[in-house]
Tab-separated table of C-alpha atoms in Angstrom:
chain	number	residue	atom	x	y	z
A	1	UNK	CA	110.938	84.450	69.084
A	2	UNK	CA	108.296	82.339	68.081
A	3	UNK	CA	105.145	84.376	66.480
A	4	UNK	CA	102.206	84.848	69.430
A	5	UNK	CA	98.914	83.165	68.308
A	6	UNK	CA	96.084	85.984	68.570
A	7	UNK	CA	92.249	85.649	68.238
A	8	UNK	CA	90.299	88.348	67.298
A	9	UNK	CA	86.349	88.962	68.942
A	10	UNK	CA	84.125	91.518	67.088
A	11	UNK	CA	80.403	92.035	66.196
A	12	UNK	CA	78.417	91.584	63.436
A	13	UNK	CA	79.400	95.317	62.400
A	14	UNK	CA	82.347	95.146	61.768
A	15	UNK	CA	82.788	92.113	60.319
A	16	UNK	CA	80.772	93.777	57.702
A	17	UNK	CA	77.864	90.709	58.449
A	18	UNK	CA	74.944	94.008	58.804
A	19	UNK	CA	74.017	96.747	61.458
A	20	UNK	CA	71.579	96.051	63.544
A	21	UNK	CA	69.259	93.927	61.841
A	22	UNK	CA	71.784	91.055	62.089
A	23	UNK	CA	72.302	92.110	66.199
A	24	UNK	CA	71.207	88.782	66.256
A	25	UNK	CA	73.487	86.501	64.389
A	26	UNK	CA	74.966	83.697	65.906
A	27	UNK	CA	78.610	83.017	67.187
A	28	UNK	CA	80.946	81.976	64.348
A	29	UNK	CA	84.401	81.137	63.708
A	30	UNK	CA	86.616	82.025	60.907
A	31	UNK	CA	90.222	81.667	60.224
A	32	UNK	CA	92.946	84.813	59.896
A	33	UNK	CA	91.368	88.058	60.651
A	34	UNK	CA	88.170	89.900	59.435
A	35	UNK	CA	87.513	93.762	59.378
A	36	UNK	CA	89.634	96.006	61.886
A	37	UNK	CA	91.841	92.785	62.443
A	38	UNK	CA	93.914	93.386	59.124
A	39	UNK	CA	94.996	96.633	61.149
A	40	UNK	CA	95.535	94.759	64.496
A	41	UNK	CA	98.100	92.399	62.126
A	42	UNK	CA	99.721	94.991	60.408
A	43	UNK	CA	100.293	96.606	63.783
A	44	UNK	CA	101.699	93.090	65.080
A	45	UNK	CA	104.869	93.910	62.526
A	46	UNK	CA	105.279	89.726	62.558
A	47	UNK	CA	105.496	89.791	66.632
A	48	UNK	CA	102.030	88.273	66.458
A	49	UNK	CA	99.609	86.750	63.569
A	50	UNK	CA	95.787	86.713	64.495
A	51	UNK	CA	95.136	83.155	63.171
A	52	UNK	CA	91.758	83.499	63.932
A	53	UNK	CA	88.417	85.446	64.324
A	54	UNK	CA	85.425	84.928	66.339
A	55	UNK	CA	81.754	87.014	65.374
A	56	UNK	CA	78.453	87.381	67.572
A	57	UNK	CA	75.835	89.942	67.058
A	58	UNK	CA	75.360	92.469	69.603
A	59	UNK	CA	71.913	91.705	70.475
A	60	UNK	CA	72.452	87.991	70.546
A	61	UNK	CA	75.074	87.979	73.342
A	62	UNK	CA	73.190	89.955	75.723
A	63	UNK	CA	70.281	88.662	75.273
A	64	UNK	CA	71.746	84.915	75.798
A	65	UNK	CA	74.918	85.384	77.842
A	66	UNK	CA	75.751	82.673	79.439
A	67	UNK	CA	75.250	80.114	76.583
A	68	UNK	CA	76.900	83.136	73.982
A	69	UNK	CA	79.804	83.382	76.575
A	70	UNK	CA	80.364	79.510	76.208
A	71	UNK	CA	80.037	79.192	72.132
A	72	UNK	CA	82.055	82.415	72.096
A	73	UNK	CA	85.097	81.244	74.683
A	74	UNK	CA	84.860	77.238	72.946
A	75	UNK	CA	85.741	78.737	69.536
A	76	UNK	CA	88.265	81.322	71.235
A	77	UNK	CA	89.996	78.095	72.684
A	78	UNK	CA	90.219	75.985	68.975
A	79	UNK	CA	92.571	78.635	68.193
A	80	UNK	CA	94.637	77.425	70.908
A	81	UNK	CA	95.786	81.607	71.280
A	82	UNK	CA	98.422	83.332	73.418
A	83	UNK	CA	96.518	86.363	73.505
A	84	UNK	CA	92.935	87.804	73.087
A	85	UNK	CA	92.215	91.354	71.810
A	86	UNK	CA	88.293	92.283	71.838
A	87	UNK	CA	86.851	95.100	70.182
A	88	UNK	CA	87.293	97.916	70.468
A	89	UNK	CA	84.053	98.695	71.092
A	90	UNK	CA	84.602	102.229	71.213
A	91	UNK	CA	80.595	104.001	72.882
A	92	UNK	CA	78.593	100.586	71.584
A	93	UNK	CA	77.109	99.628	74.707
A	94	UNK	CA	76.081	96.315	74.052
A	95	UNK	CA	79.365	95.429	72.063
A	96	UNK	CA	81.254	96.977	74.818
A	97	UNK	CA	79.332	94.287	76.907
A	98	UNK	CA	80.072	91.803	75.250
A	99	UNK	CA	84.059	92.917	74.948
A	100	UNK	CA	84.334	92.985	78.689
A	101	UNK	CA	82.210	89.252	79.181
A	102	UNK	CA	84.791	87.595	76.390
A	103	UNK	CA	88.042	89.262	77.830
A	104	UNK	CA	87.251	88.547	81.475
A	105	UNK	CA	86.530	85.361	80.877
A	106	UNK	CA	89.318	83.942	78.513
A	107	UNK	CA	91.559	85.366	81.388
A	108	UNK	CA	89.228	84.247	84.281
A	109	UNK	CA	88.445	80.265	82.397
A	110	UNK	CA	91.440	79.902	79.622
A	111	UNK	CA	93.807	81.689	81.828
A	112	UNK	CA	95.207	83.406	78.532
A	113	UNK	CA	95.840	87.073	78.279
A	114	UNK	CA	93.229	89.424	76.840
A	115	UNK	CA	92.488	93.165	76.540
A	116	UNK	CA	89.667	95.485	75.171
A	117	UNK	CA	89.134	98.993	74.138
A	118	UNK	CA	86.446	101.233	75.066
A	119	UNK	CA	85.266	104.773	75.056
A	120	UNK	CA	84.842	105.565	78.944
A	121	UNK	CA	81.706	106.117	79.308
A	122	UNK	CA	80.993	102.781	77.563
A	123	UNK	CA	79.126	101.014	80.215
A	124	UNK	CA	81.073	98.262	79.420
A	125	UNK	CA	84.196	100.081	80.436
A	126	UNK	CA	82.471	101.088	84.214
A	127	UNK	CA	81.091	97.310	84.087
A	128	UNK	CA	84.467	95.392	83.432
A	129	UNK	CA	87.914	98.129	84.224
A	130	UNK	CA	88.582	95.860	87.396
A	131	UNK	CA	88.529	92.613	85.552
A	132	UNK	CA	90.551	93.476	82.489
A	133	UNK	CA	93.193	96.116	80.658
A	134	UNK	CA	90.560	98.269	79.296
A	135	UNK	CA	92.527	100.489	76.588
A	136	UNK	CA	90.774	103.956	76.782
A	137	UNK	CA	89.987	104.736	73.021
A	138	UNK	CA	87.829	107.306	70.962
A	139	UNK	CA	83.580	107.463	71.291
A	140	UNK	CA	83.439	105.961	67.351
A	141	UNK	CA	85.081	104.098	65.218
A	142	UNK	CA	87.300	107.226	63.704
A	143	UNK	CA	89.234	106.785	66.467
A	144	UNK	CA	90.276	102.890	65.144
A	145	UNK	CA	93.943	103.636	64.097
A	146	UNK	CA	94.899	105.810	67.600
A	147	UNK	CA	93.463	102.579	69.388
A	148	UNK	CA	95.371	99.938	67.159
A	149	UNK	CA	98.442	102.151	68.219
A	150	UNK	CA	97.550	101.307	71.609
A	151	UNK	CA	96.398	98.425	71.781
A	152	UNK	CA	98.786	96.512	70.098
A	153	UNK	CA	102.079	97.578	71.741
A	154	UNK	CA	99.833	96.678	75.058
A	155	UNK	CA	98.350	93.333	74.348
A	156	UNK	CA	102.186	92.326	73.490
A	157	UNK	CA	103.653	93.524	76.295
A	158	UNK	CA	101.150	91.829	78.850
A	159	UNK	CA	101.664	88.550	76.374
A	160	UNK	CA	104.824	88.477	77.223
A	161	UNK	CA	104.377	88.955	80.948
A	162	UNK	CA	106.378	92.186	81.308
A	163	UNK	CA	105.447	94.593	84.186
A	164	UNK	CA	102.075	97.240	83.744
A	165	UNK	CA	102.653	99.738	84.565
A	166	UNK	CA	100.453	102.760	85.965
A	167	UNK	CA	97.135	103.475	83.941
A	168	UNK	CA	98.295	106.627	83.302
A	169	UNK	CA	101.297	105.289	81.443
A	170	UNK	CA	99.821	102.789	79.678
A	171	UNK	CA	96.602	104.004	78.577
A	172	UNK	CA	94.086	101.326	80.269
A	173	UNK	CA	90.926	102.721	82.133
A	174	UNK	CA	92.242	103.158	85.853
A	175	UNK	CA	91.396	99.883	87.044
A	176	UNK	CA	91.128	100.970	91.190
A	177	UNK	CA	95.133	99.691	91.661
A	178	UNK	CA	97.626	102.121	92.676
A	179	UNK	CA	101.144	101.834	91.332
A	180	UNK	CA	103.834	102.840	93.186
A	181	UNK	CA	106.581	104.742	91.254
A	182	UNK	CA	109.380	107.885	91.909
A	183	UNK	CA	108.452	111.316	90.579
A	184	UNK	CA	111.381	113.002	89.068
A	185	UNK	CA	110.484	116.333	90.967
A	186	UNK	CA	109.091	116.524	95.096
A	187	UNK	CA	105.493	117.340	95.291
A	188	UNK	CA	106.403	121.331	96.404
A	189	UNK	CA	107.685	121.660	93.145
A	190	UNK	CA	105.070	120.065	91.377
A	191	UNK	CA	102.682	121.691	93.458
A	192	UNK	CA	103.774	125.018	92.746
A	193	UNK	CA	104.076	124.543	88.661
A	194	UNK	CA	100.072	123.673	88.167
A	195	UNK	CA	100.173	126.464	90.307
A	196	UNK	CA	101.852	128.366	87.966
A	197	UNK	CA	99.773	127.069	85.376
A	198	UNK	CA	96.304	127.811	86.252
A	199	UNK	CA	97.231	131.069	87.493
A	200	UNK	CA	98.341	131.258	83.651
A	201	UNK	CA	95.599	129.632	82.038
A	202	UNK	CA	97.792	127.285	80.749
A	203	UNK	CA	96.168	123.297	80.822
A	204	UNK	CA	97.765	121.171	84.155
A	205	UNK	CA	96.841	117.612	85.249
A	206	UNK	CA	95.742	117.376	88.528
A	207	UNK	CA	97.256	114.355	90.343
A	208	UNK	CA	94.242	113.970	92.879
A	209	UNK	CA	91.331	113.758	90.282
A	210	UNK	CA	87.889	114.518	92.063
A	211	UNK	CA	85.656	111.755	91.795
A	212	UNK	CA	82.551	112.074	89.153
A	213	UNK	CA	79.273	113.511	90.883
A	214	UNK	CA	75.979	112.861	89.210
A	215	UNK	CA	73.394	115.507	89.188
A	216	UNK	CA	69.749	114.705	90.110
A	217	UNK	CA	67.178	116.663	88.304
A	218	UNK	CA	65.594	119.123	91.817
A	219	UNK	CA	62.286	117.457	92.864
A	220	UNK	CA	58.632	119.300	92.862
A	221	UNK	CA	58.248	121.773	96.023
A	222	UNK	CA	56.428	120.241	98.964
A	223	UNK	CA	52.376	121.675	98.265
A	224	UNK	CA	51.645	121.831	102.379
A	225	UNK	CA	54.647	121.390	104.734
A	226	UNK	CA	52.350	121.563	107.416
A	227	UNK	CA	50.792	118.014	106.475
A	228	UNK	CA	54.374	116.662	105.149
A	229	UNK	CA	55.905	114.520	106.965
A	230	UNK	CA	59.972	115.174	107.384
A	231	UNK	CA	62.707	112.443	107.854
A	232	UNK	CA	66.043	113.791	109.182
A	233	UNK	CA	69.068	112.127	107.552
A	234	UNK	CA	72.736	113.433	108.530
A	235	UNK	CA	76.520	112.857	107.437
A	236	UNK	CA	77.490	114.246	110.986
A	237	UNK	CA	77.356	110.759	112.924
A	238	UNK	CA	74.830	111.313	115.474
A	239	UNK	CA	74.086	108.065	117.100
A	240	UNK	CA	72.623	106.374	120.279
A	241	UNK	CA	75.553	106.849	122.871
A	242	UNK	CA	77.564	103.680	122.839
A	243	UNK	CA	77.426	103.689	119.359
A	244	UNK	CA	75.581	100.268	119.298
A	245	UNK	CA	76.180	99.641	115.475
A	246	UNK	CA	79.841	100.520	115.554
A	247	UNK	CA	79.375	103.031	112.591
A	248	UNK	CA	82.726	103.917	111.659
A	249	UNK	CA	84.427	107.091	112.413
A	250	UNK	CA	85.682	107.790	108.695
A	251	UNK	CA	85.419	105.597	105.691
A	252	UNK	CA	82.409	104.761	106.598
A	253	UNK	CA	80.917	101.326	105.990
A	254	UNK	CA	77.484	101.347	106.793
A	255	UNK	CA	74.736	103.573	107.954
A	256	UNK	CA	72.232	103.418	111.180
A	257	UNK	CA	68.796	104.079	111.615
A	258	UNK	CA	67.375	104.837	115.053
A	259	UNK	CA	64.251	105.039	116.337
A	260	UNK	CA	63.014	108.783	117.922
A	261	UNK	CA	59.370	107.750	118.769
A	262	UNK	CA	58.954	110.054	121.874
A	263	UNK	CA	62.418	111.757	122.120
A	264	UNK	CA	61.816	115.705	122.196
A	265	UNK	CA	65.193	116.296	123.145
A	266	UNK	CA	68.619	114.842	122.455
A	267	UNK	CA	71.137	115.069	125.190
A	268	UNK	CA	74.731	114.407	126.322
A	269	UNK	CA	73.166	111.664	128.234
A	270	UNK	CA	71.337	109.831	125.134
A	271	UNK	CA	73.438	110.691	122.014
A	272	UNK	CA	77.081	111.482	120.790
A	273	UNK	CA	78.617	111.538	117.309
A	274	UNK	CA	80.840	109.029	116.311
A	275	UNK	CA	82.287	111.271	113.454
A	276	UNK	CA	86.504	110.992	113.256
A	277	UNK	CA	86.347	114.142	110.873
A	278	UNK	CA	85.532	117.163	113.157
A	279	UNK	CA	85.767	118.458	117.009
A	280	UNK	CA	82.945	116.141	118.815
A	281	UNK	CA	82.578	118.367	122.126
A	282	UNK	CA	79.988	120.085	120.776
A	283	UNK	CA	78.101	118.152	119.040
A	284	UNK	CA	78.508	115.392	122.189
A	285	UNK	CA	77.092	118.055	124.691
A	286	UNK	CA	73.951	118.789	122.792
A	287	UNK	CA	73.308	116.328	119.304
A	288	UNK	CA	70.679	119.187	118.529
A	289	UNK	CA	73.150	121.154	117.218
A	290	UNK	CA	73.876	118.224	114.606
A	291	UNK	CA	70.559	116.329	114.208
A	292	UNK	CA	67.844	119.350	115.426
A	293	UNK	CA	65.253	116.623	116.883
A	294	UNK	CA	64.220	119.299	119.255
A	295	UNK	CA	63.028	122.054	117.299
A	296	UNK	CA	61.438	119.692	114.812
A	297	UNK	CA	59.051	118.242	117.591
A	298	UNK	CA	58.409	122.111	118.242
A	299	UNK	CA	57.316	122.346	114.808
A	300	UNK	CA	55.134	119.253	114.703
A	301	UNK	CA	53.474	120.556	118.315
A	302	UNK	CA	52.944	123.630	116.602
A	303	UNK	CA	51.634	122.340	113.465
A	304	UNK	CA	54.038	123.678	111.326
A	305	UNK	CA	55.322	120.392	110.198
A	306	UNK	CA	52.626	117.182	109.819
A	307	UNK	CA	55.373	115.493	111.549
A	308	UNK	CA	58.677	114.486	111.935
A	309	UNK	CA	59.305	110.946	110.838
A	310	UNK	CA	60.084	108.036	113.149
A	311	UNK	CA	63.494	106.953	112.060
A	312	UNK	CA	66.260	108.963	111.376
A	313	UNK	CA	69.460	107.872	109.602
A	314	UNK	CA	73.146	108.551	109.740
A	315	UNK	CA	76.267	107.933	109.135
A	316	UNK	CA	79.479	109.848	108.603
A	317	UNK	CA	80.405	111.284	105.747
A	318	UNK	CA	84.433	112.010	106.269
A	319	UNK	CA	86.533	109.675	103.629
A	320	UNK	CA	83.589	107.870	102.849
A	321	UNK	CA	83.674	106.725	99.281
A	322	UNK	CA	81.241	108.192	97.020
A	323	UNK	CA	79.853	104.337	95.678
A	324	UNK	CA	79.423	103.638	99.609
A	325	UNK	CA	77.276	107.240	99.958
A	326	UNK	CA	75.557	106.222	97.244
A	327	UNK	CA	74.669	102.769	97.698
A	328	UNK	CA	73.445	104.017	101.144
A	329	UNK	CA	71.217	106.937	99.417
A	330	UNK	CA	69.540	104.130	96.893
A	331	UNK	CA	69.191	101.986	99.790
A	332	UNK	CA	67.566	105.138	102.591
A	333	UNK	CA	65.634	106.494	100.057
A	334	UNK	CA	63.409	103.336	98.905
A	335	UNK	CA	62.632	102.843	102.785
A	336	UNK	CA	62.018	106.523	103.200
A	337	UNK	CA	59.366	106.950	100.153
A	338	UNK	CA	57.858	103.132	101.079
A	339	UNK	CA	57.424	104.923	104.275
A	340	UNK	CA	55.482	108.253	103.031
A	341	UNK	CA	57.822	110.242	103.626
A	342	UNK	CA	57.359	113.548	102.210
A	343	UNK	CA	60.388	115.458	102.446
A	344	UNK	CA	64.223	114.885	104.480
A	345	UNK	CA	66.168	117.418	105.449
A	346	UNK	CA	69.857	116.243	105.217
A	347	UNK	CA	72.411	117.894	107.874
A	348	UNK	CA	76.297	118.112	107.388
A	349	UNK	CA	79.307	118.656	108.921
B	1	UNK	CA	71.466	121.907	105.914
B	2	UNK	CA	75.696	122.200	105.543
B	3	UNK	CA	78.416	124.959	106.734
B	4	UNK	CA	80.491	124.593	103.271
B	5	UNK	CA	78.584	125.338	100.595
B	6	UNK	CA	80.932	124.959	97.945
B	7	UNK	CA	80.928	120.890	98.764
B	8	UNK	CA	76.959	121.093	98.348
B	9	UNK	CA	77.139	122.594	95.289
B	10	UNK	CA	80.458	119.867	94.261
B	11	UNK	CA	78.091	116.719	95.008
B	12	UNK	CA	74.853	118.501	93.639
B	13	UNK	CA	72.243	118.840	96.199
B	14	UNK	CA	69.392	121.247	94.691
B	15	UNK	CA	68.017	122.710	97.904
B	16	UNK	CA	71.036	124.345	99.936
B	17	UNK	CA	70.852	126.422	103.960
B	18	UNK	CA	74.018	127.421	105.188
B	19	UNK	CA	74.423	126.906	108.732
B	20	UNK	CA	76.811	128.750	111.411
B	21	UNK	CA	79.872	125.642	111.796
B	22	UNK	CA	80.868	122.561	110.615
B	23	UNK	CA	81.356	121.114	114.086
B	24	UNK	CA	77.840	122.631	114.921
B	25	UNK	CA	75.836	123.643	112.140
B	26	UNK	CA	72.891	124.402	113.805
B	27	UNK	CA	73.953	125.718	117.472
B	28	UNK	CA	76.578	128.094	118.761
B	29	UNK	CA	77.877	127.012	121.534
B	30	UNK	CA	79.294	131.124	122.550
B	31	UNK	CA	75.346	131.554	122.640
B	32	UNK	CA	72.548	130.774	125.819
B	33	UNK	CA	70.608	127.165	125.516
B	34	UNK	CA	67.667	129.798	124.391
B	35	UNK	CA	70.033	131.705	121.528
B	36	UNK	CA	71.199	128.792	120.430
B	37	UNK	CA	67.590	127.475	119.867
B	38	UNK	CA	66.308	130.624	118.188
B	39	UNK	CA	69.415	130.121	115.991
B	40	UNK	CA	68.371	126.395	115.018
B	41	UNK	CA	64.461	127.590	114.804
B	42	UNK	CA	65.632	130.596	111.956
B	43	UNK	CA	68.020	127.597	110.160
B	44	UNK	CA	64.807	125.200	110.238
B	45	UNK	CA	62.814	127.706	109.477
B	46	UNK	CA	64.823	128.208	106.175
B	47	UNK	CA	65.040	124.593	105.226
B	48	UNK	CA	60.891	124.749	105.250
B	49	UNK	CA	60.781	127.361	102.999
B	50	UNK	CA	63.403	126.078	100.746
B	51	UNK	CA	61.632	122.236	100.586
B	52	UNK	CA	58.220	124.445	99.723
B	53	UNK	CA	59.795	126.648	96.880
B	54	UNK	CA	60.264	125.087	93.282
B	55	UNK	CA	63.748	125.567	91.735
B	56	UNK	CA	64.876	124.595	88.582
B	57	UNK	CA	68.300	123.707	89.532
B	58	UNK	CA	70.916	124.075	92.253
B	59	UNK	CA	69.670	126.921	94.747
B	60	UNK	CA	71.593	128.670	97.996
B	61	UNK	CA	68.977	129.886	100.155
B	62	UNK	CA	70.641	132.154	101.848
C-alpha cells in the first residue's frame, strides 16, 4: 500500500514559534512535520508520512475565523493530504477551537478525513464532538505520547474507511450516535456483577451514565415576601384544557405560558395536565394540586404575597433532555426577571 | 416544591419542600376539598419561608 499523505495543524506553541505573545502569528506552511508531528510520524511506522505542517497562533484564529479558516484549509489543500490530524489541543481553549474549526471543515469543504484530540472539558471538545472524531486525551501536554497512541491507530483506520466503532471502543468523545453491538453476557448478569461490585467497593462502569448537572450558586433570600411578586413555573404539565399548544406528553419540546389574570381557582373544567409520566386523574380533577393557583391568590388577598405573577409556565419534565430543560430555563428566566419578578416557586412531579 | 427529593438534590435546586405525591404534590385526594387546602396552605407556607431564608448551598426544608 501506497504511503497516506498527512498534514499536520498546530499553534504557535508547539511549533516552538512563542507562548502567547506570538497568539497572534499568522497562518504558515511548512514542509514535513514540526514539534509533536515527529511523534505522530514515528507512530505512522511508514503507513503514513506527514508531508506537511500548517501553524496559526491561537489568538489570531479566533479572533479572525472565517478568513484564518480559509488561509488555514488553502494551505491544508497544497498538500493535496489523505488525512488531517489537528492538535491535540489537550485543555487550550482557544487551540482546541481552532482544532475543531480546521477538522470540521477539511471534512465538511475538502471532504478528506480528519481527527483531533482534546481534554473533555476543552470547550472545543463540547463545541465540535458531533462534527468530528474527537480523541479524548490528557488536560496538558504530558499526556502527548498516550494521545499519539491513540490517535494514530485512529486517524488510519478512518483513512482507510474501515468501520468506527462505538466511542467507548475507540476512544473519541461520545459524539450523540449510538452503536449497535452484542454483549457477550445478558444484561441480568451484567446487572448483577456492578452489583457485586459496588456492594464491594470495587470500581464498575455504569452503562447508563447520568447526564452532567451544573450547580447554580443559591440566590440572596427574598427581603419582604409580602411585596415580592411570585411566578409559578412547573414540570407537571398543567395546561389550558385542550392543550392548545400541543406540549408534548414526554420528551418534551417546548414549554407554554398561560395567562391567569383573574383565575382564583383551577378546575376540571379549565385545566388538565398533559404529562405522559404519572397518573393524570388527580391532577385533571383539581390542577391545584399541581400548579396551587388557588392558595396563592389567598395569599395575595391576604397580603402575604405582593402578588402572584400573571403568567405561569410549564411544561413536562418526563424524558425531557436536560439541553431542552435548559434552553427553556435561559429562555423563562430572562422574561421572568424583564418582568420583575421577584421570586418562582417551581412544582414537580 | 417536588415529592422526590433525591432528584432535586441530582439536578441542584438550592431551595427544596417536599410535598405529599408525585401525582399530587400538593393535595391528597383521601382528604376533604378543605384538608386538602390546609395541606397545600402548610406546603406554600413552607416554600415562603424557604425563598425568605439565605442558604449557602443546597437546603431540604423539611
Amino acid at each position: 500500500m501506497e504511503k497516506l499523505r498527512a498534514v499536520h495543524y498546530i499553534n504557535q506553541f508547539f511549533a516552538q514559534i512563542g507562548g502567547e505573545e506570538k497568539a497572534d502569528h499568522k497562518p504558515e506552511a511548512r514542509e514535513g512535520f514540526v514539534g509533536p508531528g515527529m511523534a505522530f510520524n514515528a507512530e505512522f511506522s511508514g503507513k503514513a508520512e506527514i508531508v506537511g505542517t500548517v501553524i496559526c497562533g491561537d489568538s489570531y484564529f479566533n479572533e479572525n475565523l472565517e478568513m484564518a479558516t480559509k488561509e488555514v484549509l488553502a494551505m491544508i489543500k497544497s498538500f493535496k493530504p489523505d488525512l488531517v490530524i489537528a492538535g491535540p489541543a489537550f485543555n487550550a481553549g482557544r487551540y482546541g477551537m481552532a482544532c475543531g474549526t480546521v477538522a470540521s471543515a477539511v471534512k465538511k469543504e475538502l471532504g478528506i478525513p480528519a481527527i483531533t484530540g482534546m481534554y473533555i472539558e476543552n470547550p472545543g471538545a463540547d463545541s465540535f464532538k458531533k462534527e468530528v472524531y474527537i480523541i479524548e486525551t490528557k488536560n496538558s501536554a504530558a499526556g502527548m505520547r498516550d494521545a499519539v497512541k491513540a490517535m494514530v491507530p485512529f486517524a488510519l483506520k478512518l483513512a482507510a474507511g474501515e468501520k468506527i466503532g462505538a466511542s467507548a471502543e475507540e476512544g473519541y468523545i461520545p459524539n450523540g450516535i449510538r452503536v449497535n453491538f452484542f454483549e457477550k453476557k445478558r444484561g441480568s448478569e451484567r446487572a448483577v456483577e456492578m452489583l457485586l461490585a459496588k456492594l464491594s467497593g470495587k470500581p464498575f462502569t455504569t452503562e447508563f451514565p447520568m447526564p452532567d448537572f451544573d450547580r447554580v450558586e443559591p440566590n440572596p433570600a427574598v427581603k419582604d415576601v409580602s411585596k415580592a411578586t411570585i411566578a409559578l413555573v412547573t414540570s407537571g404539565g398543567i395546561v389550558p384544557k385542550g392543550n392548545p399548544d400541543h406540549i408534548e406528553s414526554s420528551s418534551a419540546s417546548k414549554y407554554g405560558k398561560y395567562d391567569i389574570d383573574g383565575i382564583f381557582d383551577l378546575t376540571d373544567a379549565t385545566y388538565e395536565t398533559a404529562h405522559g409520566g404519572y397518573d393524570p386523574v388527580y391532577a385533571n380533577q383539581d390542577a391545584d394540586r399541581v400548579l396551587p393557583v388557588d392558595i396563592l391568590r389567598e395569599f395575595e388577598k391576604e397580603g402575604k404575597i405582593g402578588k402572584l405573577h400573571r403568567y405561569y409556565y410549564t411544561t413536562t419534565g418526563n424524558g425531557t433532555a436536560v439541553a431542552s430543560a435548559k434552553a427553556f430555563a435561559e429562555k423563562i428566566g430572562k422574561e421572568l426577571a424583564a418582568d420583575g419578578v421577584d421570586a418562582v416557586i417551581l412544582t414537580s412531579t | 416544591m417536588c415529592t422526590v427529593v433525591p432528584i432535586s438534590l441530582t439536578v441542584g435546586a438550592n431551595r427544596i419542600v417536599p410535598t405529599v405525591a408525585i401525582p399530587h404534590p400538593l393535595g391528597n385526594p383521601a382528604l376533604t376539598k378543605e384538608e386538602e387546602k390546609d395541606i397545600r396552605r402548610k406546603l406554600l407556607n413552607k416554600a415562603l419561608n424557604a425563598l425568605s431564608t439565605e442558604v449557602s448551598e443546597q437546603t431540604v426544608f423539611e
